[in-house]
Short mmCIF file of C-alpha atoms in Angstrom, two decimals:
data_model
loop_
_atom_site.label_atom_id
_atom_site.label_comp_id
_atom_site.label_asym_id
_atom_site.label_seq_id
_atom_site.Cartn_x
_atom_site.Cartn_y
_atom_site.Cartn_z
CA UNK A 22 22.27 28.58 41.79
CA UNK A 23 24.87 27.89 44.57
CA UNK A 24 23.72 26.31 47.86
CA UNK A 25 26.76 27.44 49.93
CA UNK A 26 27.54 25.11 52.18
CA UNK A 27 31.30 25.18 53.99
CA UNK A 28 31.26 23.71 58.41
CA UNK A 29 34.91 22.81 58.00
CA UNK A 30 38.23 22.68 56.60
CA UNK A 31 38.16 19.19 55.25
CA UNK A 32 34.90 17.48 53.68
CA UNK A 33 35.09 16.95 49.92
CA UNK A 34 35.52 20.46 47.97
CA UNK A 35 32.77 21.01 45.00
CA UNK A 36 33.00 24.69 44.47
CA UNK A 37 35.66 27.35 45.15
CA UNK A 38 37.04 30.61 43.67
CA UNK A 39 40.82 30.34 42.97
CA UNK A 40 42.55 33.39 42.98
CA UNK A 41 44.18 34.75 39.76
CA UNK A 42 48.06 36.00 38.98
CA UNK A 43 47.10 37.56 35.63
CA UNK A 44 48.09 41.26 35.62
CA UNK A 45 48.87 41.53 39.28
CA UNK A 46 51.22 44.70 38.33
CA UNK A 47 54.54 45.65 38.84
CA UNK A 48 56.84 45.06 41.88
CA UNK A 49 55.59 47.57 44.45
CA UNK A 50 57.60 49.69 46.29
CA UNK A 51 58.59 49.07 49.97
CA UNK A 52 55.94 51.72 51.24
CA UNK A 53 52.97 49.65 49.38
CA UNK A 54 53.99 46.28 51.14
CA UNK A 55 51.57 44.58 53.52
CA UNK A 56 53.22 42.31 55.17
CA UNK A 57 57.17 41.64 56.29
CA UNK A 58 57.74 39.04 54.13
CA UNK A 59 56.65 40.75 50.48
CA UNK A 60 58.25 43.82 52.15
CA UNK A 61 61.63 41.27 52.57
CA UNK A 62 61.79 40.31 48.99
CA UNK A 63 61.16 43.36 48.05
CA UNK A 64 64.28 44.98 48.99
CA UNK A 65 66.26 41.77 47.87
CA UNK A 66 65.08 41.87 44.67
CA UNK A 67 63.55 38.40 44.78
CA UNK A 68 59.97 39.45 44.85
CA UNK A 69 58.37 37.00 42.35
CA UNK A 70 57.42 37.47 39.04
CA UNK A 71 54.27 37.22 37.18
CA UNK A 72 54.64 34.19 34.85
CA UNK A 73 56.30 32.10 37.79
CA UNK A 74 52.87 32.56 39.75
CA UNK A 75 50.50 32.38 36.98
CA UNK A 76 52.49 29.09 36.02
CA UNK A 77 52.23 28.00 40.02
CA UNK A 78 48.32 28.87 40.01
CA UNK A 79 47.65 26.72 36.91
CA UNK A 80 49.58 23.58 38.98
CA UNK A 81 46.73 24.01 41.66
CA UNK A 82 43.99 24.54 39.22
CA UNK A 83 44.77 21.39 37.36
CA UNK A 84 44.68 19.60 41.13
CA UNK A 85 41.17 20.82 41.07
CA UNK A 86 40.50 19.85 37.73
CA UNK A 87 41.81 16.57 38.70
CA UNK A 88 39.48 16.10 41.45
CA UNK A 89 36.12 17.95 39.53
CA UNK A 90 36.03 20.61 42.08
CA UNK A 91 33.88 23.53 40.06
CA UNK A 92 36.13 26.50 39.85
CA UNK A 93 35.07 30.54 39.45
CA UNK A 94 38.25 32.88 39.11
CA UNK A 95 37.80 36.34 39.66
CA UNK A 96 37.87 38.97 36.44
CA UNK A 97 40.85 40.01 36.26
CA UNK A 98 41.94 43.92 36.76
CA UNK A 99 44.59 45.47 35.42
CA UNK A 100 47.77 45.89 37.74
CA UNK A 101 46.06 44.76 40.44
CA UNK A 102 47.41 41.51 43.15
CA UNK A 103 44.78 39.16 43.41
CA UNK A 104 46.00 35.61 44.12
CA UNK A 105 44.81 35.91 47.89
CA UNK A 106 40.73 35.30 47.17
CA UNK A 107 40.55 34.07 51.01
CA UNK A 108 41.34 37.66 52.14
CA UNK A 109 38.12 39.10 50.52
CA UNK A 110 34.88 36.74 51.65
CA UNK A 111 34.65 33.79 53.61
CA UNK A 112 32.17 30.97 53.66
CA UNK A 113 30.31 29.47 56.90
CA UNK A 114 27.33 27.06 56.66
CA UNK A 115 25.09 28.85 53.52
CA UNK A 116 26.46 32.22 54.35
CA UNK A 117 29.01 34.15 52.48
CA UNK A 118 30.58 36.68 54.35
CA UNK A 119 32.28 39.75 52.59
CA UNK A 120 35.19 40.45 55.03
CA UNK A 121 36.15 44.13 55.41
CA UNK A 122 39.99 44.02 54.35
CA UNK A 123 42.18 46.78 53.73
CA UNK A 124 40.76 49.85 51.97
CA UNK A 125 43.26 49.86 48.53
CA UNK A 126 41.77 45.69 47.98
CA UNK A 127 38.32 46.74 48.37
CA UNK A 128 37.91 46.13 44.64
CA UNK A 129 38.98 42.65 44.83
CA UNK A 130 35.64 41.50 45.34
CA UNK A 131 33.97 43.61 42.90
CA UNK A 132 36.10 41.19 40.56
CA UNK A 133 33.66 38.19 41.72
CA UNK A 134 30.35 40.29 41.70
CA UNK A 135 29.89 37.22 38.55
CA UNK A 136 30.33 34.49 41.54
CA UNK A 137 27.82 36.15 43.69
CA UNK A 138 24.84 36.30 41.08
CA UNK A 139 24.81 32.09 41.77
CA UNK A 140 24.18 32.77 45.50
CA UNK A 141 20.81 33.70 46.46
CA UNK A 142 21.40 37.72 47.83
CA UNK A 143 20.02 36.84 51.58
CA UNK A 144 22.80 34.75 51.71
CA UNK A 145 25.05 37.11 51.36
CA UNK A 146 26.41 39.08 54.17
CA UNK A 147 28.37 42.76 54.30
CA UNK A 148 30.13 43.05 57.74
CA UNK A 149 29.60 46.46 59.31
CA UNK A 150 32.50 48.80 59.06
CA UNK A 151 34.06 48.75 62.65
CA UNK A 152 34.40 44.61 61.83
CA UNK A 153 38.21 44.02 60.77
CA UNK A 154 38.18 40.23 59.58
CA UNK A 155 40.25 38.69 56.42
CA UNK A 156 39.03 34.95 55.55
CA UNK A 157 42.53 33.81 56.76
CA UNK A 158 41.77 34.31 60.28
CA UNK A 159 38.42 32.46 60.09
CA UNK A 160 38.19 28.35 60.23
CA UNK A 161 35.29 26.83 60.71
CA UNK A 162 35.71 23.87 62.42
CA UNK A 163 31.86 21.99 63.20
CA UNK A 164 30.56 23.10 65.91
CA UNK A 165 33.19 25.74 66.61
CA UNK A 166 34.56 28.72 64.53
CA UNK A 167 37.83 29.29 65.05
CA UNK A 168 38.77 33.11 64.94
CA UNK A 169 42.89 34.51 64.69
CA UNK A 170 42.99 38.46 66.02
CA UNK A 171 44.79 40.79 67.51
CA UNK A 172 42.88 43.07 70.25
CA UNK A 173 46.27 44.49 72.19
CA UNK A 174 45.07 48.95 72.46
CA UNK A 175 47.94 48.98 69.36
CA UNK A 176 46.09 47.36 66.75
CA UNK A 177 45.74 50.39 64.53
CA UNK A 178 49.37 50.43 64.15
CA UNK A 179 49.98 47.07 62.96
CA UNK A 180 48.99 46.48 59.25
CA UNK A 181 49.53 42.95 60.07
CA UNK A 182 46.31 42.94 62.54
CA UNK A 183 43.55 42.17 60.07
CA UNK A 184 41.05 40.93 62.67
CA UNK A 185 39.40 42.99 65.71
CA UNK A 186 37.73 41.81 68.27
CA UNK A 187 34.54 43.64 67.01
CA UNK A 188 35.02 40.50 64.46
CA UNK A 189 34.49 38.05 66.98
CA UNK A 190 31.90 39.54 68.70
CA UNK A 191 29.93 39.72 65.06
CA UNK A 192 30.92 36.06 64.40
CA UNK A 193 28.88 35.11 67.41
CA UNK A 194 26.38 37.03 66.87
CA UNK A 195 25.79 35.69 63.22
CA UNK A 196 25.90 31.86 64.38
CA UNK A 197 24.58 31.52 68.01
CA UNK A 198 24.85 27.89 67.80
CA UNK A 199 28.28 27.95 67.46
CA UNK A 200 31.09 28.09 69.37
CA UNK A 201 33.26 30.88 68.46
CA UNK A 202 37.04 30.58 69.99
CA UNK A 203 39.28 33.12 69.15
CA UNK A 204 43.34 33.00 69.45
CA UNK A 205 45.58 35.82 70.06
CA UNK A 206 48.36 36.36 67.05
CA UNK A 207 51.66 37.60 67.50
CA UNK A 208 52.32 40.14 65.50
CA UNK A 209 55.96 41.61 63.93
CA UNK A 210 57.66 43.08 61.77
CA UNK A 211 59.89 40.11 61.42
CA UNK A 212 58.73 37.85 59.07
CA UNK A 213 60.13 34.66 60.71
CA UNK A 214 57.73 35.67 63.96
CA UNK A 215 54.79 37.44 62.12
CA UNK A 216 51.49 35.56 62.04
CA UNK A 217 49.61 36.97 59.61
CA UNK A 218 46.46 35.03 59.91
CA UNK A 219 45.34 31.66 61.72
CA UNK A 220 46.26 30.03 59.01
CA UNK A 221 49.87 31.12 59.20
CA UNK A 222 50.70 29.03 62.67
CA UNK A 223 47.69 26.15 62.50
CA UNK A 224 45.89 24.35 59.65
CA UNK A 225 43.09 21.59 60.96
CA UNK A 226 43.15 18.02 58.59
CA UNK A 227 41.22 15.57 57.98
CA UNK A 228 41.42 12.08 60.45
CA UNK A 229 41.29 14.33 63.75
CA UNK A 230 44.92 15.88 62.21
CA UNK A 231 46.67 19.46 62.68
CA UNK A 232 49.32 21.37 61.88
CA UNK A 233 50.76 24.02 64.70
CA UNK A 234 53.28 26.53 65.28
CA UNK A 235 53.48 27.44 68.86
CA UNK A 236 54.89 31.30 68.55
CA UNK A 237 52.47 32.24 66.58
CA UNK A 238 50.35 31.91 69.75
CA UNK A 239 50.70 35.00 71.93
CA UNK A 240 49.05 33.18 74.94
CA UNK A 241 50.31 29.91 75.65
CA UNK A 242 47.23 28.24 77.15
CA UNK A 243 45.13 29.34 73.64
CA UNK A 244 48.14 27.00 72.02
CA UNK A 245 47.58 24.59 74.61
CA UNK A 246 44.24 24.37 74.29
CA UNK A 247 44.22 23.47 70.36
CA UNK A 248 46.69 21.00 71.40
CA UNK A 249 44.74 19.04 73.96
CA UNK A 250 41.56 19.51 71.30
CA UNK A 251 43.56 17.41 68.63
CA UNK A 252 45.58 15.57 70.79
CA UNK A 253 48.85 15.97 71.16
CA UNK A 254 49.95 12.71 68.79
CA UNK A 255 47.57 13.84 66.16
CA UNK A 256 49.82 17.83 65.84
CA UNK A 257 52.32 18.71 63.66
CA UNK A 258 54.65 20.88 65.01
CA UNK A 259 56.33 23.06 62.94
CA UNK A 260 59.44 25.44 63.06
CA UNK A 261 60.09 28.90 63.00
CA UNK A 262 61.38 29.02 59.26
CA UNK A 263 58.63 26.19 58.48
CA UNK A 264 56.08 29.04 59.54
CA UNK A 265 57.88 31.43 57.84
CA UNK A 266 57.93 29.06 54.53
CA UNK A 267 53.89 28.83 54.98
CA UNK A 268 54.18 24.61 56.11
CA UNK A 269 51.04 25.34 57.35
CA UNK A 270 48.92 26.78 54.72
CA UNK A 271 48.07 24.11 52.92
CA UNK A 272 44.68 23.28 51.36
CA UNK A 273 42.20 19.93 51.95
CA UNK A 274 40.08 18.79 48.88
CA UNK A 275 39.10 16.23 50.96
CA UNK A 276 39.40 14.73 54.40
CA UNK A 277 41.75 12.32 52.67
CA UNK A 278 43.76 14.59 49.96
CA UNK A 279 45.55 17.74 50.52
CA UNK A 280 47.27 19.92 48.26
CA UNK A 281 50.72 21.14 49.68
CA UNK A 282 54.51 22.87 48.39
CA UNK A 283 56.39 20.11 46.95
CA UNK A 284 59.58 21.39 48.77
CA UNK A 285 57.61 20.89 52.42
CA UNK A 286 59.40 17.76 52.45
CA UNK A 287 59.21 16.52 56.16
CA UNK A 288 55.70 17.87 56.13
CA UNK A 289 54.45 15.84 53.18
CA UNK A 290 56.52 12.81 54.47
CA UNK A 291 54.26 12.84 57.95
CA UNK A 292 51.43 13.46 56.09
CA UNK A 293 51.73 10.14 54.17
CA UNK A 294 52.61 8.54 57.16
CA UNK A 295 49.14 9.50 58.29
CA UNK A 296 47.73 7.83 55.84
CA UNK A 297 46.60 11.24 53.20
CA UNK A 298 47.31 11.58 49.43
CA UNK A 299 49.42 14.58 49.41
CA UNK A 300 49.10 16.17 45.61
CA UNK A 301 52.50 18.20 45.47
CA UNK A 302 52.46 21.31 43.55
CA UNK A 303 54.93 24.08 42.89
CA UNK A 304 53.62 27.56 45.29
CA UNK A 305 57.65 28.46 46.45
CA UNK A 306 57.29 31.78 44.69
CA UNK A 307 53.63 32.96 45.68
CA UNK A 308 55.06 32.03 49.16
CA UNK A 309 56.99 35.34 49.03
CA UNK A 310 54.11 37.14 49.83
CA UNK A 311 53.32 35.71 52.61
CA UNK A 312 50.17 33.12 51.63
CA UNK A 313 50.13 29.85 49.74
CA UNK A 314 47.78 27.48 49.24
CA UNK A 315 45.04 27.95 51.97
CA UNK A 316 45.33 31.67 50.93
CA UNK A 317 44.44 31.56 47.21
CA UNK A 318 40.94 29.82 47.97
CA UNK A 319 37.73 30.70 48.54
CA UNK A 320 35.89 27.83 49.23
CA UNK A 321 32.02 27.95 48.61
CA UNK A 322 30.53 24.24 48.58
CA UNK A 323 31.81 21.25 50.28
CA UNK A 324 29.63 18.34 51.12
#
């Protein structure tokens, strides 16, 4: 069996489901795009293709291998995109969550029903239906949970809202002894402003670190607030097109190790700087969808 067992981003990884590239289908069309950016390199042309990914998924699976992290990967379906495994569940304390994402992925987490017979079934929760939440707009953080959403009256028409405020309101009531503080998103159509998730404008490191983007903020003092939580000399602030290349999705193993994009070059410098092992991998083309590293995990122990 399992004991789950995730209270933040950071403390040493021992069991996670990594998403899978194999048979993700053919290049949809414009109309079947979810976000901006896919929709972007769609019409370019430069939507990415299946061996690059599969070949960029086996980089981070040999990090894990690397640092004996025990890794599930969902079955694979035919034709069907399922690199993303933090859209699908989340983890907090000993209780998986199965997130209610958008109706045509709901059989994304049939494909790690094999996962779920380790986890003892009381520890597994279904969100009611009016709760809108994707695992990239959850972080737990110790005594908080951190919570991205959008609750402006146009939600419905934004496929890029993935998280209601119903969500927060279930959050709290599933861990009273927690703080749950949730951030507005700004949401667009332009890729190079869209925040898709919390984990699109801020990441949370080990050593008291973080990584921001302050426009992905909608209300300044929320921004502010994470700021003066870290501390302004422990942030990372990053740029528009350093948001828009996914800077900070990246992915802790450990308080000390994280995995990022080898091109995220003045990213990975400062991270050194701070004193982490930064394990570089190849993610430039998985990018193109708008989620990296952060994105393709699901993590399920950590010490």
């Amino acid at each position: 069996m399992l004991d789950l067992n995730v209270n933040d981003e950071v403390s040493r990884l021992k069991a996670v489901v990594l998403g899978t590239a194999k048979s993700c289908g053919p290049t949809p069309k414009p109309e079947e795009a979810y976000d901006p950016k896919s929709l972007e390199h769609i019409l370019a042309g430069t939507y990415p293709k299946e061996e690059d990914m599969i070949s960029e998924m086996d980089a981070f699976a040999a990090v894990f291998e690397k640092y004996d992290v025990d890794v599930f990967r969902p079955e694979v379906l035919e034709n069907c995109n399922q690199i993303f495994s933090r859209d699908i569940a989340f983890v907090i304390e000993n209780k998986l969550i199965k997130a209610n994402i958008l109706p045509d992925r709901e059989k994304e987490f049939e494909a790690i029903l094999h996962v779920l017979e380790y986890i003892d079934p009381e520890h597994i929760v279904h969100a009611p239906e009016e709760v809108h939440v994707e695992g990239g707009d959850v972080m737990p953080w110790n005594d908080y949970i951190f919570v991205g959403t959008y609750t402006a009256a146009d939600y419905p028409n934004w496929i890029t809202a993935r998280t209601n405020k119903e969500a927060v309101a279930f959050l709290k009531e599933q861990f009273p002894h927690k703080t749950v503080k949730s951030f507005e998103l700004r949401k667009s159509k332009n890729a190079r402003e869209n925040a898709l998730h919390l984990d699109c404008c801020f990441q949370p490191l080990g050593n008291g670190k973080a990584i921001l983007h302050k426009n992905g903020f909608l209300v300044e003092e929320e921004y502010k607030w994470l700021v003066d939580f870290f501390g302004k000399e422990n942030v990372f602030e990053i740029t528009s097109d350093e948001m828009y290349n996914m800077f900070s999705n990246v992915f802790s193993i450990s308080p000390e190790v994280v995995v990022s994009e080898q091109n995220f070059i003045r990213l990975n410098d400062w991270l050194r700087e701070q004193g982490f092992t930064v394990e570089e991998i190849p993610y430039a083309e998985i990018a193109k969808q708008e989620g990296l590293l952060r994105c393709s995990t699901l993590p399920l122990v950590r010490e």
